[in-house]
Short mmCIF file of C-alpha atoms in Angstrom, two decimals:
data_model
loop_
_atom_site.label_atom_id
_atom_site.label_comp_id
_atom_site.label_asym_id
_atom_site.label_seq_id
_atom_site.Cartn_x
_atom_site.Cartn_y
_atom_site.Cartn_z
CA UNK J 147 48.82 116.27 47.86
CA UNK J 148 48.97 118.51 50.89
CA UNK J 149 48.07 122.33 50.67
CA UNK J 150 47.88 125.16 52.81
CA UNK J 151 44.25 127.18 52.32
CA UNK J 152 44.35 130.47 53.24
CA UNK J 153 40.57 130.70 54.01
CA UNK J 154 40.37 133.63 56.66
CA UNK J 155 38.75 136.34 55.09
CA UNK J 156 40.43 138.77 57.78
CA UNK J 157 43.19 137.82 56.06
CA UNK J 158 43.67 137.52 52.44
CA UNK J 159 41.21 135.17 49.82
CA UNK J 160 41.73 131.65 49.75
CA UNK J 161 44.22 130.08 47.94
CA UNK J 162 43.38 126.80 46.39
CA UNK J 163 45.89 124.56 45.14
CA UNK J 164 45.35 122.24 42.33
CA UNK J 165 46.54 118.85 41.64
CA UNK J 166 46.74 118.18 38.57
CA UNK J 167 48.46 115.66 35.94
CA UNK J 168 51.91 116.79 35.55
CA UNK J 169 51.72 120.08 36.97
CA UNK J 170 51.02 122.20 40.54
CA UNK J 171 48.71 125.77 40.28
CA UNK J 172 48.76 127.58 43.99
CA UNK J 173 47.30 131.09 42.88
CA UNK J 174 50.68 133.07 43.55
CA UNK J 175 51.44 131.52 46.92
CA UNK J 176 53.94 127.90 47.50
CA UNK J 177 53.14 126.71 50.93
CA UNK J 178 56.05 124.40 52.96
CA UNK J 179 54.13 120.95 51.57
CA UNK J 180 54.08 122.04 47.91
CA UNK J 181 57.68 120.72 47.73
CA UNK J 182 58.17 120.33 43.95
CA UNK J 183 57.54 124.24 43.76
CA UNK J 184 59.82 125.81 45.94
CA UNK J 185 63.43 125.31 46.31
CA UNK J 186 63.50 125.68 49.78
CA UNK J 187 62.42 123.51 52.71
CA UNK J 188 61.23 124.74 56.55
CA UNK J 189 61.34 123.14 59.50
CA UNK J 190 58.95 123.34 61.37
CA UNK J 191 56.39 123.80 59.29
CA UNK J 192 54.37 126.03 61.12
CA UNK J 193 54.97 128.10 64.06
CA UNK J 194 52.33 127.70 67.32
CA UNK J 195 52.85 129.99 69.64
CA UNK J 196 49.82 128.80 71.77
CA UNK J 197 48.94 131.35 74.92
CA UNK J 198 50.11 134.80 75.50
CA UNK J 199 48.73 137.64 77.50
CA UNK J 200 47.38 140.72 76.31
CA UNK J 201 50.32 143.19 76.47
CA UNK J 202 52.90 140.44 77.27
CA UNK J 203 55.47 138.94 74.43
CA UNK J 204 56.25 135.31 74.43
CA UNK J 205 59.19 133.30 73.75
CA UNK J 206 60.50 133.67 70.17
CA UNK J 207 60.27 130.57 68.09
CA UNK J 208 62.91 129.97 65.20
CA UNK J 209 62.20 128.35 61.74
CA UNK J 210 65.32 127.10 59.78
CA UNK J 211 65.57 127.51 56.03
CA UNK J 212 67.48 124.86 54.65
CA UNK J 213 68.66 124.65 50.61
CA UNK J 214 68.76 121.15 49.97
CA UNK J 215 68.59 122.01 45.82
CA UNK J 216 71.54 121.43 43.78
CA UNK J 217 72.11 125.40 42.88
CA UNK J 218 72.06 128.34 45.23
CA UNK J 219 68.87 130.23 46.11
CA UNK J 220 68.48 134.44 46.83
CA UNK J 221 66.35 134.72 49.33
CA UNK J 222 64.86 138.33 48.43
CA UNK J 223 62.71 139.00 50.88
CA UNK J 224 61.33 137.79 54.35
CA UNK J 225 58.13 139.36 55.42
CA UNK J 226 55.10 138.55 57.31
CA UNK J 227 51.72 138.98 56.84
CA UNK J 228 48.83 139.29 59.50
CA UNK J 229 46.03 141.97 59.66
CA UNK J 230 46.38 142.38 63.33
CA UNK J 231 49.60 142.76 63.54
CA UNK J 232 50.78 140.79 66.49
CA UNK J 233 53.38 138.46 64.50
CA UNK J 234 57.10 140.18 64.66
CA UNK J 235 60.47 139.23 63.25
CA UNK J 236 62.61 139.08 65.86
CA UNK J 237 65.59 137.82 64.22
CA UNK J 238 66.60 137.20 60.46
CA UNK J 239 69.57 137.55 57.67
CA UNK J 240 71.41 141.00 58.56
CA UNK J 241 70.81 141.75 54.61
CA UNK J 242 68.73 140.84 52.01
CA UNK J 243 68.82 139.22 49.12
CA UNK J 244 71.54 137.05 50.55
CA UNK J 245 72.31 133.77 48.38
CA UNK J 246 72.21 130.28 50.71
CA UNK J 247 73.81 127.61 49.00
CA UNK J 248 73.74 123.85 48.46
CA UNK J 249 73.23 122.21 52.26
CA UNK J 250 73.21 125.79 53.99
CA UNK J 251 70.92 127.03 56.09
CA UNK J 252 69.32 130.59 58.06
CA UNK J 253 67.32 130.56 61.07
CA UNK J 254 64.23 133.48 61.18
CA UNK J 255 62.86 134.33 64.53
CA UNK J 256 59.11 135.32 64.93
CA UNK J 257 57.42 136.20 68.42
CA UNK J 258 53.83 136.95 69.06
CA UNK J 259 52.82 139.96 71.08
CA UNK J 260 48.64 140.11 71.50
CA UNK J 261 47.01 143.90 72.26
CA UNK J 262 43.92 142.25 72.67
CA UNK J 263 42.35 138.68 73.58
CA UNK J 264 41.27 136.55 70.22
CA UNK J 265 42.65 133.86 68.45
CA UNK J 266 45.15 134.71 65.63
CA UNK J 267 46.82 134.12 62.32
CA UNK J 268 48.95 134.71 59.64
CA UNK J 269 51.95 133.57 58.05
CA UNK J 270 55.82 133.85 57.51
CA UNK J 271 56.46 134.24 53.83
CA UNK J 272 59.66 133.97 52.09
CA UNK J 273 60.35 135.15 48.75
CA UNK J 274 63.26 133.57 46.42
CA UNK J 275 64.32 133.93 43.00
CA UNK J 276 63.37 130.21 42.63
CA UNK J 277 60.17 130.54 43.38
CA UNK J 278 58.00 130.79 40.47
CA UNK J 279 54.63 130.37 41.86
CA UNK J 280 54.74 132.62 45.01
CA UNK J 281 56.83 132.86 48.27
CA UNK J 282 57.19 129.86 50.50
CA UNK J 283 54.58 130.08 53.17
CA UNK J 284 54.93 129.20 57.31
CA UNK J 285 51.49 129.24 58.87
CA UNK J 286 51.88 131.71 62.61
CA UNK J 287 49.19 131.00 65.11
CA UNK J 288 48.60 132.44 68.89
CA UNK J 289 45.72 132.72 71.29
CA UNK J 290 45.02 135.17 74.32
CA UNK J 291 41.62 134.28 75.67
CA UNK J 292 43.08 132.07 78.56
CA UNK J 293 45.70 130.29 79.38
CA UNK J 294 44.47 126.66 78.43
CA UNK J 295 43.20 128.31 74.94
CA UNK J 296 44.44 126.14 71.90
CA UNK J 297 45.22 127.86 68.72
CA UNK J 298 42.01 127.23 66.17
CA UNK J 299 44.25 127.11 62.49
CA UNK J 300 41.11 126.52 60.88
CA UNK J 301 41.58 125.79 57.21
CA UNK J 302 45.47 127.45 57.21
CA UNK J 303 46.95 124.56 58.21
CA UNK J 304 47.69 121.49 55.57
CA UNK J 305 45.32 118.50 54.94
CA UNK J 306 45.82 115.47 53.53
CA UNK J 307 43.99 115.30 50.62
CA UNK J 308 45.71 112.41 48.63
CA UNK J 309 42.47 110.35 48.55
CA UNK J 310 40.13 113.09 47.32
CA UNK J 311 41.91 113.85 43.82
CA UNK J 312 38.79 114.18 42.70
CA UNK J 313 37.32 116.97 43.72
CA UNK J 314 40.11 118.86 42.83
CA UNK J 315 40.15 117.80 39.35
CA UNK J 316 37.22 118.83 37.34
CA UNK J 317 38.80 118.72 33.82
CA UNK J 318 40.18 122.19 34.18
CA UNK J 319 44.19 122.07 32.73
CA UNK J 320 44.20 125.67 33.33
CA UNK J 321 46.47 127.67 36.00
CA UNK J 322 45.34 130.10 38.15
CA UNK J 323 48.16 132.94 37.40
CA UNK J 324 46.14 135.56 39.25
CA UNK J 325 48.54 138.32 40.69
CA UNK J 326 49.12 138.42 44.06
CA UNK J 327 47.51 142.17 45.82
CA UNK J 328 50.07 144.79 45.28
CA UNK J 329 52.41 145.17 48.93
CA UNK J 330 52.43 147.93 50.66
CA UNK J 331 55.42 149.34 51.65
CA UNK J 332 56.43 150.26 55.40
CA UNK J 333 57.72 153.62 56.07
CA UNK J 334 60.39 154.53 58.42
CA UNK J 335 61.02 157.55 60.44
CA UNK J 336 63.80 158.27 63.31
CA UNK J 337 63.61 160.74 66.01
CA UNK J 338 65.51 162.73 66.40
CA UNK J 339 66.48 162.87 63.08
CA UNK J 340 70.52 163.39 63.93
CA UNK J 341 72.57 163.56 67.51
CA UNK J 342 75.35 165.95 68.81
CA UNK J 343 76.93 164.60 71.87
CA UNK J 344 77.93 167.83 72.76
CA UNK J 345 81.46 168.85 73.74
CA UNK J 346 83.36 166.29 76.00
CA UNK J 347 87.10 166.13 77.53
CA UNK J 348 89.62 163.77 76.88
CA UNK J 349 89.02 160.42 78.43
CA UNK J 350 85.80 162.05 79.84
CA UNK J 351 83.47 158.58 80.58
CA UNK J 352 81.04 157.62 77.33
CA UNK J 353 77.74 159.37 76.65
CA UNK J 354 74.92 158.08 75.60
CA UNK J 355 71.69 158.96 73.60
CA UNK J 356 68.48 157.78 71.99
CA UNK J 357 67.41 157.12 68.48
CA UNK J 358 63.68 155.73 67.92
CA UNK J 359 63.06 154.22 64.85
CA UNK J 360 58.66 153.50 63.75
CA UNK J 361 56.89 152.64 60.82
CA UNK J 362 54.46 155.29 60.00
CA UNK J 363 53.27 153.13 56.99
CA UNK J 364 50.57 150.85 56.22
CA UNK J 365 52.54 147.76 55.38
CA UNK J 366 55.56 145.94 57.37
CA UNK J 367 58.54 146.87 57.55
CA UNK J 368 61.77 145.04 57.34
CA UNK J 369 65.38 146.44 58.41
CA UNK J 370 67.70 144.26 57.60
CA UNK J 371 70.55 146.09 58.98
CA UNK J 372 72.07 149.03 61.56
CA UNK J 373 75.58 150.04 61.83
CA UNK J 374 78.05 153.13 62.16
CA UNK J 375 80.22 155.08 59.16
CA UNK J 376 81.75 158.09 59.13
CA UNK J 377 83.69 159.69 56.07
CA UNK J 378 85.81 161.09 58.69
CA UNK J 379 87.46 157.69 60.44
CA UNK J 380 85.44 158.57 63.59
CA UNK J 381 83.26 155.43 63.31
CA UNK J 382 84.84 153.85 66.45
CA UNK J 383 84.24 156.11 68.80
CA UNK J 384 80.64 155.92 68.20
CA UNK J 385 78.40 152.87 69.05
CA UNK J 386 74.95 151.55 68.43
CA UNK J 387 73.33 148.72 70.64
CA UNK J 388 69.68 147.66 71.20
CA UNK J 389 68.32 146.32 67.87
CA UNK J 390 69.93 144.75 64.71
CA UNK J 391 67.32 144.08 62.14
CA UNK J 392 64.04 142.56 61.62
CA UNK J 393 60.58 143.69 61.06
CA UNK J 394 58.22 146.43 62.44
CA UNK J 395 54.84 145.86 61.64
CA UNK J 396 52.74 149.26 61.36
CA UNK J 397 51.42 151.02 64.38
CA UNK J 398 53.90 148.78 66.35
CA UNK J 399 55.57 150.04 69.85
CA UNK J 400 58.80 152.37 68.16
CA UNK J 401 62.10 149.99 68.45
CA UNK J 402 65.25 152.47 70.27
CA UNK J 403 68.73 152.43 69.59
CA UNK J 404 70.74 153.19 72.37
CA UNK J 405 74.30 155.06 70.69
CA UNK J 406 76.94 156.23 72.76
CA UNK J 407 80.30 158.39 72.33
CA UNK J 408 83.55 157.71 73.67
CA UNK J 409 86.07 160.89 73.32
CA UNK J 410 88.72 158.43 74.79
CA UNK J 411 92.54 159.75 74.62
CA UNK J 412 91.27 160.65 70.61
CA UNK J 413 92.82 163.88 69.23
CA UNK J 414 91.04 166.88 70.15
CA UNK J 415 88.41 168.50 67.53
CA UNK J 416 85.23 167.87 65.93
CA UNK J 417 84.17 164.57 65.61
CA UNK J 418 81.30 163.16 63.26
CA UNK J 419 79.87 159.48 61.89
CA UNK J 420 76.12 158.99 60.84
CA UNK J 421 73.71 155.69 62.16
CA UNK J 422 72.64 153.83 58.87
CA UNK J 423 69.20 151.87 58.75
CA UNK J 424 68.99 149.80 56.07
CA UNK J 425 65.20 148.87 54.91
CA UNK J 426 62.77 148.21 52.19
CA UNK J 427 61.15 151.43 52.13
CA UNK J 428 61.68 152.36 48.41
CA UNK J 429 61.39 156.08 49.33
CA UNK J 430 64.16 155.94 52.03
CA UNK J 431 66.02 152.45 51.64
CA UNK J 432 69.03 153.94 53.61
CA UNK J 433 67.96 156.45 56.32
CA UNK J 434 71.11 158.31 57.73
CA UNK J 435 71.31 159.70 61.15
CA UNK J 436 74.15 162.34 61.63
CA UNK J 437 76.17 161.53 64.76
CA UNK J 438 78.46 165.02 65.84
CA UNK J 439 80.78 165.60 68.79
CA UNK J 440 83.55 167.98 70.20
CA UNK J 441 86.35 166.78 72.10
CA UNK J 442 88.66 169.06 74.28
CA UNK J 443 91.96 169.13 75.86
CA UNK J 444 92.09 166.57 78.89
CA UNK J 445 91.01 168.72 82.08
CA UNK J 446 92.41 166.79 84.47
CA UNK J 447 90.79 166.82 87.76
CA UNK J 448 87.30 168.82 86.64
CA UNK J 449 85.55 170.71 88.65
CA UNK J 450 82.34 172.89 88.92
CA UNK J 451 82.18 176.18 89.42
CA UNK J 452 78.80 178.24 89.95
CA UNK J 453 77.42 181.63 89.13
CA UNK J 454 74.32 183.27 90.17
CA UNK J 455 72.12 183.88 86.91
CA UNK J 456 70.72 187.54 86.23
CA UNK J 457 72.93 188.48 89.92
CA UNK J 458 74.49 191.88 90.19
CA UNK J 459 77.17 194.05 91.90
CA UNK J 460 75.30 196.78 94.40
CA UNK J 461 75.18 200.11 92.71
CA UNK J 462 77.75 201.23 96.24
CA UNK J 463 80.98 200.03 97.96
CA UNK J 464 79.14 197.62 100.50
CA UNK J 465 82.44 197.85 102.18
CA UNK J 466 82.63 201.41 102.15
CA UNK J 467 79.26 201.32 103.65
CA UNK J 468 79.74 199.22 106.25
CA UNK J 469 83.08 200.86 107.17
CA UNK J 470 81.23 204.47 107.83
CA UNK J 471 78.94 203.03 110.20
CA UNK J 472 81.35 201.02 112.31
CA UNK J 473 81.84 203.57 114.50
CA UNK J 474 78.26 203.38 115.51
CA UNK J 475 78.50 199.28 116.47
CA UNK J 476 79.83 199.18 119.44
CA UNK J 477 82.33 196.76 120.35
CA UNK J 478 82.66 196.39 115.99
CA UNK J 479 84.32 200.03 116.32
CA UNK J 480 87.29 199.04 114.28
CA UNK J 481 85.09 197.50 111.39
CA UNK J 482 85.65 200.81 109.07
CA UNK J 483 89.29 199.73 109.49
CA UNK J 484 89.41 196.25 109.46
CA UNK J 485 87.71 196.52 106.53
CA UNK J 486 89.92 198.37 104.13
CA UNK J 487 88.60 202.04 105.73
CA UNK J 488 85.75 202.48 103.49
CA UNK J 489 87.69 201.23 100.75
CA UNK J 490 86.89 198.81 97.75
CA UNK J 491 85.43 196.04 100.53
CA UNK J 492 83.52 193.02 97.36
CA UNK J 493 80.45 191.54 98.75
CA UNK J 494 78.62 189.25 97.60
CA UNK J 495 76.08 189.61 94.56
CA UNK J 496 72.57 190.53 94.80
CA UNK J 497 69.47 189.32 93.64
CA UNK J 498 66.27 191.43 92.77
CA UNK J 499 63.42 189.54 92.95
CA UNK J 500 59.67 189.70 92.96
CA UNK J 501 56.69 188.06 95.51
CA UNK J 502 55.61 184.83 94.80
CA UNK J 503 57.22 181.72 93.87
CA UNK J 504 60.39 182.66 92.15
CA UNK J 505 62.93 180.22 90.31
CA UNK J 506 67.04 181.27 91.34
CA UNK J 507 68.74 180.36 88.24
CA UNK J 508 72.40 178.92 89.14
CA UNK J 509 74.75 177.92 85.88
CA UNK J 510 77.80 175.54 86.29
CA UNK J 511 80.81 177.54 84.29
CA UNK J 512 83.21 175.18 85.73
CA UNK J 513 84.95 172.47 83.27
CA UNK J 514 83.28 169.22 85.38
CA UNK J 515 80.08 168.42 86.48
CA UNK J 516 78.78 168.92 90.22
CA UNK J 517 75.82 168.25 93.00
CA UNK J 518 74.57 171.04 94.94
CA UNK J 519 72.68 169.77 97.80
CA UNK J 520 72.18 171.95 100.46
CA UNK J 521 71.09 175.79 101.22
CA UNK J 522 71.59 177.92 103.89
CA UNK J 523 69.11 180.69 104.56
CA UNK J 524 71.49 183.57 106.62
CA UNK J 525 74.57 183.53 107.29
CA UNK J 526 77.54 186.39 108.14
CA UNK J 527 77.86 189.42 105.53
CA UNK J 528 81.54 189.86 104.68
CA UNK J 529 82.93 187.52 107.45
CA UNK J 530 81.37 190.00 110.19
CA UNK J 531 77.40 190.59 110.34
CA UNK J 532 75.64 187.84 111.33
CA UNK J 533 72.31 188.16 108.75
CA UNK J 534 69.23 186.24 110.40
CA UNK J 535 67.06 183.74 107.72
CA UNK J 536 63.94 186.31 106.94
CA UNK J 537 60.77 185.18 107.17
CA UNK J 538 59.56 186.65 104.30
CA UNK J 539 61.76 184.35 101.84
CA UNK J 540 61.55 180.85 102.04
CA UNK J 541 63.30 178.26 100.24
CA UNK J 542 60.96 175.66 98.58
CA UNK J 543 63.27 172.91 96.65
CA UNK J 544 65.99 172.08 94.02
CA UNK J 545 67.83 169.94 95.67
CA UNK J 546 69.85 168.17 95.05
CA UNK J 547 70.65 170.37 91.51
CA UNK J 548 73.11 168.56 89.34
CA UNK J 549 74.52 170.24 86.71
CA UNK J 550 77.14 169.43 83.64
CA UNK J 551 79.69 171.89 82.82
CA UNK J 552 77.48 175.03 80.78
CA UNK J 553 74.30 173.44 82.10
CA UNK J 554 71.50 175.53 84.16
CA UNK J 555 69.21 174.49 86.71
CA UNK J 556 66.92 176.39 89.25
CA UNK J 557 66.26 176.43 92.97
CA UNK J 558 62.70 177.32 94.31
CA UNK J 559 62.00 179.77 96.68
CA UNK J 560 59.00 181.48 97.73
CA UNK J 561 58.81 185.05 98.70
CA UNK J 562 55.90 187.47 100.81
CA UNK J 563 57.31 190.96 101.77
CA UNK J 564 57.76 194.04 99.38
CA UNK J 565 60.60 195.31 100.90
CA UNK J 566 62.67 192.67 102.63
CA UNK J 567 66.20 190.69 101.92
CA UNK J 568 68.03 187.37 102.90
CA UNK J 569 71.46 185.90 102.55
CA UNK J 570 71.31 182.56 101.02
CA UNK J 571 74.08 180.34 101.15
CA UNK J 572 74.50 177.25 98.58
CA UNK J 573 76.69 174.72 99.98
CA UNK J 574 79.61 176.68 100.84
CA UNK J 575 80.26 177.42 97.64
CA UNK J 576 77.98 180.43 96.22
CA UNK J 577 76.41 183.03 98.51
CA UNK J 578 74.06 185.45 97.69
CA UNK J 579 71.49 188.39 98.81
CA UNK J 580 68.29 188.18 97.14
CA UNK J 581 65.72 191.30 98.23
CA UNK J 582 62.37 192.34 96.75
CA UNK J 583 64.13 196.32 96.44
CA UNK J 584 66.57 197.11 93.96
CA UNK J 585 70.59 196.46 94.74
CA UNK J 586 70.70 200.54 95.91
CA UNK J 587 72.15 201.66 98.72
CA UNK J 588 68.46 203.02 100.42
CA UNK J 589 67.16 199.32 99.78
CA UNK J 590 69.84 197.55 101.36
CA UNK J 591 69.79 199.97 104.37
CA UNK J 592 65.79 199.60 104.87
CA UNK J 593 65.76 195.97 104.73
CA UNK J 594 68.87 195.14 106.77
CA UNK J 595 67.67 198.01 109.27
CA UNK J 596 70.94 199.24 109.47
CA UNK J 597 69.23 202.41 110.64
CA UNK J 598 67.93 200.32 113.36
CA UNK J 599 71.03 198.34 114.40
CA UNK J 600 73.43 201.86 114.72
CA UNK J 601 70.30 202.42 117.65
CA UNK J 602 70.16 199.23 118.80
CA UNK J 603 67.94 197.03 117.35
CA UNK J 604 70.04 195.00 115.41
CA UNK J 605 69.14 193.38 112.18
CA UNK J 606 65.76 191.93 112.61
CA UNK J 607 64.36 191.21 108.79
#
């Protein structure tokens, strides 16, 4: 009769079958050859995956399960078992138990992925409710000490031992009905542990997002499914891509789920579904990840619109200001006039800041998102005063800033006097003063000189 042995004692103990008159003992395990055991028959028999590189994955090789009994068979559970943990299920049945019936068959994927060069083992096992001796066993084999290496199976793979009956029988009639080592369970945790998409348009383009999902326990861990519901009939406009079931072995890379939310044309309001992992962790066997969004009225043709963080209106009528002295500019006599005569003249907002590297917060209040790319340093107060870039502010980097509607970013500047101020201009479509002095009306008149310009000396920051 052929046997598998499981003799690697990195693995688990030996199993020795027994051939014996009238009846089969395997010590809680059926391998693929015992076939008057098991109900169910493989093919192949065992899976080589020959030579991979450290830190690579090969090619994932299938094994079909095939019923050939005259009754249907549950398959309860399909699991793998290696201490080094380099065997994977890449693909099997989207739930378990699942029944296969008469002449049916199920494929189950495996692929090997080395973290470090040896030869290796272990072994597919799956577990029916036909099976009364142990789950049905697929030897899994895989080298990475070269490329030429050849898997060494050792005693794990089956020999023909028809003409050595025996050795095997000593006179013994007894079974071995030893238990099989208790299994330890996998554990699984996602992160984050729910989603809000935040608060979209109408027919806004999809979203998307990240959900990991690891094993944090000390045995594998088999999903066996991933999908969408929502008590709410919002299920559709959420998706989940990326991974549909199989197992994680522990301290294996996290798997991701890539989900993604659609407002569509859908009715405005809140919007909610939850990501479902189905597994065989008894503690958690269904994990639920709450999915939220907000859709809003159609905006049309979005745009952004920015404000200057923390910026304030001058303690004085700039205009007013700049209207009392136009007498005193020359050839800009008629500025007082042009200018509303003293009167109620809005300038742009103002800026205190302090030496060193400082961060300019700009938030996009608009209803679409938006680039800025460029920035100015001086530029003409009010339409009228050319202002001069300072040398004691310099712009460092943010660009190019892009920003979502109610998102904040920063631009980088880096500033060296204790009493100086610039203009700074943001593509056209913010402009600001940003000085080391408060926004008073002494400040602004030391550090644009305008003492010094009504004499002649212009404005020379």
């Amino acid at each position: 009769m052929n046997s598998y042995r499981r003799s690697l004692s990195t693995i688990v103990p030996a199993i020795l079958c027994l051939t014996l008159v009238g009846q089969l003992g395997c010590n809680g395990v059926v391998t693929t050859h015992d076939t008057a055991s098991h109900a169910l028959e493989v093919n192949p028999e065992v899976l080589d995956f020959g030579y991979t590189a450290t830190g690579d994955f090969s090619d994932s090789l299938a094994v079909e399960i095939k019923n050939s009994t005259p009754n249907p068979v549950e398959i309860q559970a399909i699991r793998i078992e290696d201490e080094d943990n380099v065997f994977s299920i890449h693909e099997s049945p989207a739930q378990l138990p699942t029944n296969l019936n008469t002449g049916s068959s199920v494929d189950v994927s495996v692929y090997f992925s080395p973290v470090t060069e040896g030869n290796f083992l272990g072994w597919l096992e799956i577990v029916t409710d036909a099976d009364i001796d142990g789950p049905l066993v697929v030897p899994l084999g895989g080298c990475s000490t070269s490329p030429d290496c050849v898997v060494d199976f050792g005693d794990l793979l089956p020999e023909d031992d028809s003409d050595d009956d025996s050795s095997t029988d000593n006179g013994d009639t007894t079974t071995d009905d030893d238990d099989e080592d208790p299994v330890i369970p996998g554990v699984i945790v996602a992160t984050p542990a729910a989603i809000d998409f935040g608060t979209l348009p109408q027919n806004q383009a999809a979203v998307g997002d990240v959900v990991t999902i690891e094993n944090q326990g000390e045995g594998s861990l088999a999903i066996s499914s991933v999908s969408i519901t929502s008590n709410t009939g919002d299920e559709a406009l959420f998706t989940v891509a990326g991974f549909t079931g199989g197992t994680i072995q522990p301290g294996a890379t996290p798997i991701n789920l890539n989900l993604t939310f659609d407002p569509g044309s859908v009715d405005i309001g809140s919007k909610s579904a939850q990501l479902v992992i189905v597994s065989d962790d008894p503690a958690t066997p269904e994990l639920l990840v709450p999915l939220t969004a907000e859709v809003t009225e159609d905006c049309g043709s979005c745009q952004p619109e920015w404000t200057l963080v923390d910026g304030e209106s001058f303690g004085f009528d700039l205009g007013g200001l700049l209207g009392g002295l136009g007498g005193g500019l020359g050839g800009l006599g008629g500025l007082g006039g042009g200018m509303g005569g003293g009167t109620g003249m809005e300038g742009p907002q103002y800026l205190q800041v302090s030496t060193g590297t400082f961060d300019v917060q700009i938030q996009n209040t608009g209803s679409g998102a938006g680039t800025l790319t460029s920035v100015t340093e001086g530029g003409t107060l009010l339409g009228i005063l050319p202002v001069p870039d300072s040398p004691d502010i310099a712009f460092l980097g943010g660009t190019p800033l892009e920003l979502g509607p109610g998102e904040t970013g920063s631009l980088q500047f880096q500033v060296t006097g204790t009493a100086t101020c610039e203009m700074v201009d943001v593509d056209g479509a913010l402009s600001f003063i940003m000085g080391s002095g408060a926004p008073d009306e002494a400040s602004i008149m030391d550090c644009m000189d305008l003492g010094g310009l009504l004499g002649g000396g212009g404005l020379p920051f």
